[in-house]
Amino acid sequence: MLKRVLTIAGSDSGGGAGIQADLKTFCAFGVYGMTAITAVTAQNTHEVLSITALNPAAVYNQIKAIAEDIGVDAVKTGMLFNAEIIEAVVEAIKNFSLPQLVIDPVMVSKSGRYLLESEAIHSFKEKILPHAQVVTPNLNEASVLSGISVLTPDEMKQAARIIHQMGPKYVLIKGGHLAGEEMMDILFDGKKDVIFPVQRQMTKNTHGTGCTYSAALASLLALGYDVLAAVKIVRRYMDIVIRYSLSLGKGFGPTNHLAPLFLKCGLNPEKGGWNW
């Protein structure tokens, strides 16, 4: 049976991030994707026009409907937007014993729009982080969560230790925004750091990379990989989908979630098509 992965996140009308990116990523990894939508955004590659948060009860009921019927092998969360939605999600995590939780602390869109209300940050840290198998902040998100400036690899390691004390089993800080030629992601398990070199790609088309990264990680955890092995595979996947990212729209274009499959089929990842 296909493994079942649930994304609890916002909808991106432009298709590059949020649940749309998650579902494409789930397809790339051969798992069955399900969604609990937290908010509906009207956005494209260069701006977020509006955000409409769903009623927390509606978010809870989406998760309930899935958990009580289809079942869940792994979960990722993305945009949670406010404290009330966070509380509803945490209640569902507890009530339905949702496994293998990957938390992507979505806070700001690529265009600069805030996607998590400032008053919800405390709830995020206190209520949902303790349930995480892995939390995957970028440098800016790591700064908010840890309370320190995170601009260098040493500061990434320090922030990971602070965040780990909040309860997640693993902290994976993504270093794509590091200055200079050498970039890295750092995984901390409470005892040691594992460093993953990151290939710098000369493209602005990185919309949805955080969503894609966490969705890929949740997929691999559902498939039975341990966290260390999963991150190694995800890093290879991210290098490919960013290398073949798409120049769509006037701003930050999306990653190319199915590029590895196109390549395997002998298709041009930038043109797509079918070959089955």
mmCIF file of C-alpha atoms in Angstrom:
data_model
loop_
_atom_site.group_PDB
_atom_site.id
_atom_site.type_symbol
_atom_site.label_atom_id
_atom_site.label_comp_id
_atom_site.label_asym_id
_atom_site.label_seq_id
_atom_site.Cartn_x
_atom_site.Cartn_y
_atom_site.Cartn_z
ATOM 1 C CA MET A 1 0.000 0.000 0.000
ATOM 2 C CA LEU A 2 1.192 3.514 -0.761
ATOM 3 C CA LYS A 3 2.417 5.406 2.256
ATOM 4 C CA ARG A 4 0.116 8.243 3.296
ATOM 5 C CA VAL A 5 1.461 11.741 3.985
ATOM 6 C CA LEU A 6 -0.598 14.666 5.251
ATOM 7 C CA THR A 7 0.275 18.297 4.729
ATOM 8 C CA ILE A 8 -1.252 20.868 7.085
ATOM 9 C CA ALA A 9 -0.544 24.142 5.347
ATOM 10 C CA GLY A 10 -1.790 27.114 3.364
ATOM 11 C CA SER A 11 -2.888 27.153 -0.261
ATOM 12 C CA ASP A 12 -0.738 29.031 -2.790
ATOM 13 C CA SER A 13 -2.822 30.058 -5.802
ATOM 14 C CA GLY A 14 0.389 30.378 -7.837
ATOM 15 C CA GLY A 15 1.156 26.705 -7.291
ATOM 16 C CA GLY A 16 4.779 27.155 -6.243
ATOM 17 C CA ALA A 17 4.532 26.796 -2.483
ATOM 18 C CA GLY A 18 2.117 25.598 0.202
ATOM 19 C CA ILE A 19 -0.075 22.560 -0.294
ATOM 20 C CA GLN A 20 0.362 22.711 -4.058
ATOM 21 C CA ALA A 21 4.137 22.318 -3.747
ATOM 22 C CA ASP A 22 3.664 19.622 -1.120
ATOM 23 C CA LEU A 23 1.359 17.516 -3.292
ATOM 24 C CA LYS A 24 3.743 17.733 -6.256
ATOM 25 C CA THR A 25 6.600 16.665 -4.000
ATOM 26 C CA PHE A 26 4.580 13.759 -2.587
ATOM 27 C CA CYS A 27 3.991 12.584 -6.167
ATOM 28 C CA ALA A 28 7.716 12.791 -6.896
ATOM 29 C CA PHE A 29 8.408 10.471 -3.955
ATOM 30 C CA GLY A 30 5.624 8.020 -4.680
ATOM 31 C CA VAL A 31 3.484 8.603 -1.603
ATOM 32 C CA TYR A 32 -0.228 9.364 -1.312
ATOM 33 C CA GLY A 33 -0.741 13.030 -0.435
ATOM 34 C CA MET A 34 -3.565 14.469 1.675
ATOM 35 C CA THR A 35 -4.266 18.027 2.774
ATOM 36 C CA ALA A 36 -5.641 20.030 5.651
ATOM 37 C CA ILE A 37 -5.791 23.638 4.455
ATOM 38 C CA THR A 38 -5.126 26.309 7.085
ATOM 39 C CA ALA A 39 -5.445 29.430 4.944
ATOM 40 C CA VAL A 40 -6.124 30.460 1.367
ATOM 41 C CA THR A 41 -3.660 32.916 -0.110
ATOM 42 C CA ALA A 42 -4.046 34.927 -3.304
ATOM 43 C CA GLN A 43 -0.450 35.089 -4.483
ATOM 44 C CA ASN A 44 1.827 34.809 -7.468
ATOM 45 C CA THR A 45 5.575 34.921 -7.989
ATOM 46 C CA HIS A 46 6.060 38.462 -6.702
ATOM 47 C CA GLU A 47 3.344 39.302 -4.171
ATOM 48 C CA VAL A 48 0.750 38.022 -1.737
ATOM 49 C CA LEU A 49 -2.472 39.925 -2.373
ATOM 50 C CA SER A 50 -4.517 38.491 0.484
ATOM 51 C CA ILE A 51 -4.628 35.819 3.175
ATOM 52 C CA THR A 52 -7.880 34.265 4.378
ATOM 53 C CA ALA A 53 -7.405 32.030 7.400
ATOM 54 C CA LEU A 54 -9.789 29.121 7.870
ATOM 55 C CA ASN A 55 -11.789 28.597 11.033
ATOM 56 C CA PRO A 56 -9.692 26.472 13.431
ATOM 57 C CA ALA A 57 -12.563 23.981 13.729
ATOM 58 C CA ALA A 58 -12.484 23.494 9.948
ATOM 59 C CA VAL A 59 -8.743 22.798 10.100
ATOM 60 C CA TYR A 60 -9.259 20.284 12.916
ATOM 61 C CA ASN A 61 -12.085 18.543 11.072
ATOM 62 C CA GLN A 62 -10.015 18.127 7.907
ATOM 63 C CA ILE A 63 -7.363 16.322 9.937
ATOM 64 C CA LYS A 64 -9.999 14.292 11.800
ATOM 65 C CA ALA A 65 -11.639 13.175 8.548
ATOM 66 C CA ILE A 66 -8.321 11.932 7.176
ATOM 67 C CA ALA A 67 -6.982 10.339 10.358
ATOM 68 C CA GLU A 68 -10.168 8.425 11.178
ATOM 69 C CA ASP A 69 -10.600 6.971 7.688
ATOM 70 C CA ILE A 70 -7.524 6.928 5.455
ATOM 71 C CA GLY A 71 -4.801 7.014 8.095
ATOM 72 C CA VAL A 72 -1.501 8.861 8.216
ATOM 73 C CA ASP A 73 2.122 7.640 8.039
ATOM 74 C CA ALA A 74 3.785 11.051 8.290
ATOM 75 C CA VAL A 75 2.783 14.710 8.574
ATOM 76 C CA LYS A 76 4.294 18.026 7.617
ATOM 77 C CA THR A 77 3.073 21.422 8.695
ATOM 78 C CA GLY A 78 3.643 24.626 6.798
ATOM 79 C CA MET A 79 1.785 27.907 7.148
ATOM 80 C CA LEU A 80 -0.269 27.837 10.367
ATOM 81 C CA PHE A 81 -0.876 31.607 10.456
ATOM 82 C CA ASN A 82 -2.325 32.192 13.942
ATOM 83 C CA ALA A 83 -2.388 30.877 17.507
ATOM 84 C CA GLU A 84 -5.915 29.476 17.211
ATOM 85 C CA ILE A 85 -5.003 27.312 14.231
ATOM 86 C CA ILE A 86 -1.828 26.160 15.979
ATOM 87 C CA GLU A 87 -3.907 25.074 18.980
ATOM 88 C CA ALA A 88 -6.351 23.185 16.745
ATOM 89 C CA VAL A 89 -3.488 21.390 14.986
ATOM 90 C CA VAL A 90 -1.833 20.462 18.280
ATOM 91 C CA GLU A 91 -5.136 19.071 19.571
ATOM 92 C CA ALA A 92 -5.431 16.935 16.440
ATOM 93 C CA ILE A 93 -1.821 15.735 16.749
ATOM 94 C CA LYS A 94 -2.574 14.550 20.275
ATOM 95 C CA ASN A 95 -6.057 13.117 19.654
ATOM 96 C CA PHE A 96 -5.076 11.123 16.571
ATOM 97 C CA SER A 97 -1.465 10.296 17.549
ATOM 98 C CA LEU A 98 -0.159 11.709 14.288
ATOM 99 C CA PRO A 99 3.308 10.240 13.586
ATOM 100 C CA GLN A 100 6.556 11.472 12.054
ATOM 101 C CA LEU A 101 5.838 15.194 12.317
ATOM 102 C CA VAL A 102 7.994 17.508 10.192
ATOM 103 C CA ILE A 103 7.530 21.154 11.155
ATOM 104 C CA ASP A 104 8.390 23.805 8.584
ATOM 105 C CA PRO A 105 8.146 27.074 10.558
ATOM 106 C CA VAL A 106 6.719 29.160 7.727
ATOM 107 C CA MET A 107 6.850 32.800 8.804
ATOM 108 C CA VAL A 108 7.505 35.056 5.792
ATOM 109 C CA SER A 109 6.793 34.589 2.083
ATOM 110 C CA LYS A 110 9.517 34.972 -0.544
ATOM 111 C CA SER A 111 7.934 38.331 -1.399
ATOM 112 C CA GLY A 112 8.159 39.502 2.220
ATOM 113 C CA ARG A 113 4.575 38.999 3.436
ATOM 114 C CA TYR A 114 4.224 37.714 7.009
ATOM 115 C CA LEU A 115 2.586 34.268 7.090
ATOM 116 C CA LEU A 116 2.586 33.771 10.865
ATOM 117 C CA GLU A 117 1.111 36.397 13.156
ATOM 118 C CA SER A 118 3.712 37.734 15.590
ATOM 119 C CA GLU A 119 1.551 36.930 18.606
ATOM 120 C CA ALA A 120 1.440 33.288 17.467
ATOM 121 C CA ILE A 121 5.203 32.745 17.704
ATOM 122 C CA HIS A 122 5.007 31.932 21.430
ATOM 123 C CA SER A 123 2.297 29.337 20.786
ATOM 124 C CA PHE A 124 4.352 27.901 17.970
ATOM 125 C CA LYS A 125 7.386 27.421 20.201
ATOM 126 C CA GLU A 126 5.527 26.258 23.292
ATOM 127 C CA LYS A 127 2.800 24.069 21.815
ATOM 128 C CA ILE A 128 3.786 22.532 18.496
ATOM 129 C CA LEU A 129 7.592 22.294 18.523
ATOM 130 C CA PRO A 130 7.636 19.678 21.316
ATOM 131 C CA HIS A 131 5.764 17.298 19.001
ATOM 132 C CA ALA A 132 8.224 17.592 16.099
ATOM 133 C CA GLN A 133 10.347 14.747 14.849
ATOM 134 C CA VAL A 134 12.183 17.364 12.772
ATOM 135 C CA VAL A 135 11.907 21.151 12.555
ATOM 136 C CA THR A 136 13.350 22.772 9.412
ATOM 137 C CA PRO A 137 13.943 26.538 9.822
ATOM 138 C CA ASN A 138 15.900 28.686 7.415
ATOM 139 C CA LEU A 139 18.280 31.294 8.822
ATOM 140 C CA ASN A 140 15.604 33.937 9.399
ATOM 141 C CA GLU A 141 13.238 31.469 11.044
ATOM 142 C CA ALA A 142 16.050 30.076 13.179
ATOM 143 C CA SER A 143 16.761 33.618 14.374
ATOM 144 C CA VAL A 144 13.133 34.146 15.390
ATOM 145 C CA LEU A 145 12.869 30.786 17.153
ATOM 146 C CA SER A 146 16.220 30.954 18.945
ATOM 147 C CA GLY A 147 16.288 34.665 19.745
ATOM 148 C CA ILE A 148 19.819 35.093 18.386
ATOM 149 C CA SER A 149 21.211 36.381 15.120
ATOM 150 C CA VAL A 150 21.872 33.484 12.735
ATOM 151 C CA LEU A 151 24.181 34.485 9.896
ATOM 152 C CA THR A 152 27.103 32.042 10.102
ATOM 153 C CA PRO A 153 27.597 28.273 10.458
ATOM 154 C CA ASP A 154 28.665 28.701 14.093
ATOM 155 C CA GLU A 155 25.507 30.674 14.816
ATOM 156 C CA MET A 156 23.474 27.962 13.049
ATOM 157 C CA LYS A 157 24.937 25.395 15.448
ATOM 158 C CA GLN A 158 24.215 27.616 18.453
ATOM 159 C CA ALA A 159 20.634 28.256 17.322
ATOM 160 C CA ALA A 160 20.073 24.542 16.731
ATOM 161 C CA ARG A 161 20.943 23.826 20.349
ATOM 162 C CA ILE A 162 18.575 26.504 21.622
ATOM 163 C CA ILE A 163 15.723 25.264 19.422
ATOM 164 C CA HIS A 164 16.392 21.646 20.378
ATOM 165 C CA GLN A 165 15.708 22.531 23.998
ATOM 166 C CA MET A 166 12.150 23.430 22.950
ATOM 167 C CA GLY A 167 11.389 19.772 22.294
ATOM 168 C CA PRO A 168 11.953 18.654 18.692
ATOM 169 C CA LYS A 169 14.016 15.491 18.296
ATOM 170 C CA TYR A 170 15.985 16.894 15.376
ATOM 171 C CA VAL A 171 16.722 20.462 14.286
ATOM 172 C CA LEU A 172 17.633 20.952 10.635
ATOM 173 C CA ILE A 173 18.747 24.510 9.912
ATOM 174 C CA LYS A 174 18.894 25.288 6.202
ATOM 175 C CA GLY A 175 21.766 27.499 5.145
ATOM 176 C CA GLY A 176 20.682 28.539 1.689
ATOM 177 C CA HIS A 177 20.879 32.204 2.706
ATOM 178 C CA LEU A 178 24.477 32.015 3.977
ATOM 179 C CA ALA A 179 26.818 34.591 2.481
ATOM 180 C CA GLY A 180 29.801 33.479 0.451
ATOM 181 C CA GLU A 181 30.477 30.466 -1.718
ATOM 182 C CA GLU A 182 30.244 27.755 0.940
ATOM 183 C CA MET A 183 26.708 26.936 2.003
ATOM 184 C CA MET A 184 25.472 24.137 4.203
ATOM 185 C CA ASP A 185 22.537 22.662 6.050
ATOM 186 C CA ILE A 186 23.174 21.530 9.625
ATOM 187 C CA LEU A 187 21.293 18.684 11.336
ATOM 188 C CA PHE A 188 21.464 18.514 15.136
ATOM 189 C CA ASP A 189 20.149 15.489 17.032
ATOM 190 C CA GLY A 190 20.803 16.703 20.557
ATOM 191 C CA LYS A 191 24.359 15.380 20.629
ATOM 192 C CA LYS A 192 26.161 16.094 17.384
ATOM 193 C CA ASP A 193 26.000 18.167 14.235
ATOM 194 C CA VAL A 194 25.919 16.641 10.769
ATOM 195 C CA ILE A 195 26.848 19.053 7.991
ATOM 196 C CA PHE A 196 25.411 18.750 4.484
ATOM 197 C CA PRO A 197 27.187 20.829 1.798
ATOM 198 C CA VAL A 198 24.765 22.843 -0.329
ATOM 199 C CA GLN A 199 25.427 23.605 -3.977
ATOM 200 C CA ARG A 200 24.804 27.282 -4.698
ATOM 201 C CA GLN A 201 22.559 27.642 -7.726
ATOM 202 C CA MET A 202 22.615 30.897 -9.645
ATOM 203 C CA THR A 203 18.861 31.392 -9.935
ATOM 204 C CA LYS A 204 16.226 33.580 -8.323
ATOM 205 C CA ASN A 205 13.588 30.899 -8.901
ATOM 206 C CA THR A 206 13.415 29.431 -5.418
ATOM 207 C CA HIS A 207 9.778 30.045 -4.515
ATOM 208 C CA GLY A 208 8.515 27.204 -2.334
ATOM 209 C CA THR A 209 11.880 25.615 -1.551
ATOM 210 C CA GLY A 210 11.134 25.380 2.175
ATOM 211 C CA CYS A 211 7.772 23.719 1.566
ATOM 212 C CA THR A 212 9.313 21.330 -0.932
ATOM 213 C CA TYR A 213 12.193 20.420 1.395
ATOM 214 C CA SER A 214 9.927 19.560 4.336
ATOM 215 C CA ALA A 215 7.435 17.678 2.135
ATOM 216 C CA ALA A 216 10.252 15.562 0.704
ATOM 217 C CA LEU A 217 11.537 14.850 4.201
ATOM 218 C CA ALA A 218 8.081 13.806 5.444
ATOM 219 C CA SER A 219 7.696 11.532 2.408
ATOM 220 C CA LEU A 220 10.941 9.722 3.144
ATOM 221 C CA LEU A 221 10.124 9.329 6.833
ATOM 222 C CA ALA A 222 6.807 7.744 5.810
ATOM 223 C CA LEU A 223 8.750 5.417 3.521
ATOM 224 C CA GLY A 224 10.801 4.204 6.470
ATOM 225 C CA TYR A 225 14.046 6.127 6.115
ATOM 226 C CA ASP A 226 15.702 7.453 9.255
ATOM 227 C CA VAL A 227 16.214 11.198 9.517
ATOM 228 C CA LEU A 228 19.897 11.205 8.563
ATOM 229 C CA ALA A 229 19.392 9.066 5.461
ATOM 230 C CA ALA A 230 16.303 11.076 4.509
ATOM 231 C CA VAL A 231 18.131 14.415 4.650
ATOM 232 C CA LYS A 232 20.893 13.056 2.414
ATOM 233 C CA ILE A 233 18.327 12.098 -0.227
ATOM 234 C CA VAL A 234 16.383 15.351 0.148
ATOM 235 C CA ARG A 235 19.545 17.375 -0.434
ATOM 236 C CA ARG A 236 20.100 15.579 -3.763
ATOM 237 C CA TYR A 237 16.474 16.130 -4.697
ATOM 238 C CA MET A 238 16.608 19.848 -3.847
ATOM 239 C CA ASP A 239 19.734 20.365 -5.933
ATOM 240 C CA ILE A 240 17.913 18.953 -8.973
ATOM 241 C CA VAL A 241 14.589 20.763 -8.552
ATOM 242 C CA ILE A 242 16.365 24.093 -8.048
ATOM 243 C CA ARG A 243 18.773 23.483 -10.940
ATOM 244 C CA TYR A 244 15.788 23.040 -13.246
ATOM 245 C CA SER A 245 13.598 25.674 -11.565
ATOM 246 C CA LEU A 246 11.057 27.439 -13.722
ATOM 247 C CA SER A 247 11.159 31.039 -14.962
ATOM 248 C CA LEU A 248 7.440 31.616 -14.565
ATOM 249 C CA GLY A 249 5.935 34.976 -13.656
ATOM 250 C CA LYS A 250 7.635 38.285 -12.957
ATOM 251 C CA GLY A 251 9.169 37.480 -9.577
ATOM 252 C CA PHE A 252 10.592 34.404 -7.868
ATOM 253 C CA GLY A 253 9.690 31.415 -10.014
ATOM 254 C CA PRO A 254 8.971 27.972 -8.531
ATOM 255 C CA THR A 255 11.165 24.943 -8.188
ATOM 256 C CA ASN A 256 10.570 22.106 -10.654
ATOM 257 C CA HIS A 257 9.175 19.393 -8.368
ATOM 258 C CA LEU A 258 9.022 16.658 -11.004
ATOM 259 C CA ALA A 259 12.382 17.385 -12.649
ATOM 260 C CA PRO A 260 13.948 14.083 -11.460
ATOM 261 C CA LEU A 261 11.084 12.136 -13.028
ATOM 262 C CA PHE A 262 11.285 14.093 -16.285
ATOM 263 C CA LEU A 263 15.023 13.376 -16.450
ATOM 264 C CA LYS A 264 14.480 9.675 -15.792
ATOM 265 C CA CYS A 265 11.945 9.569 -18.633
ATOM 266 C CA GLY A 266 14.330 11.341 -21.013
ATOM 267 C CA LEU A 267 12.219 14.518 -21.089
ATOM 268 C CA ASN A 268 13.391 18.126 -20.879
ATOM 269 C CA PRO A 269 12.508 19.186 -17.284
ATOM 270 C CA GLU A 270 11.811 22.739 -18.454
ATOM 271 C CA LYS A 271 9.284 21.588 -21.066
ATOM 272 C CA GLY A 272 7.725 18.571 -19.345
ATOM 273 C CA GLY A 273 5.310 16.307 -21.167
ATOM 274 C CA TRP A 274 4.502 12.656 -20.619
ATOM 275 C CA ASN A 275 6.262 9.410 -21.317
ATOM 276 C CA TRP A 276 4.372 6.455 -19.891
#
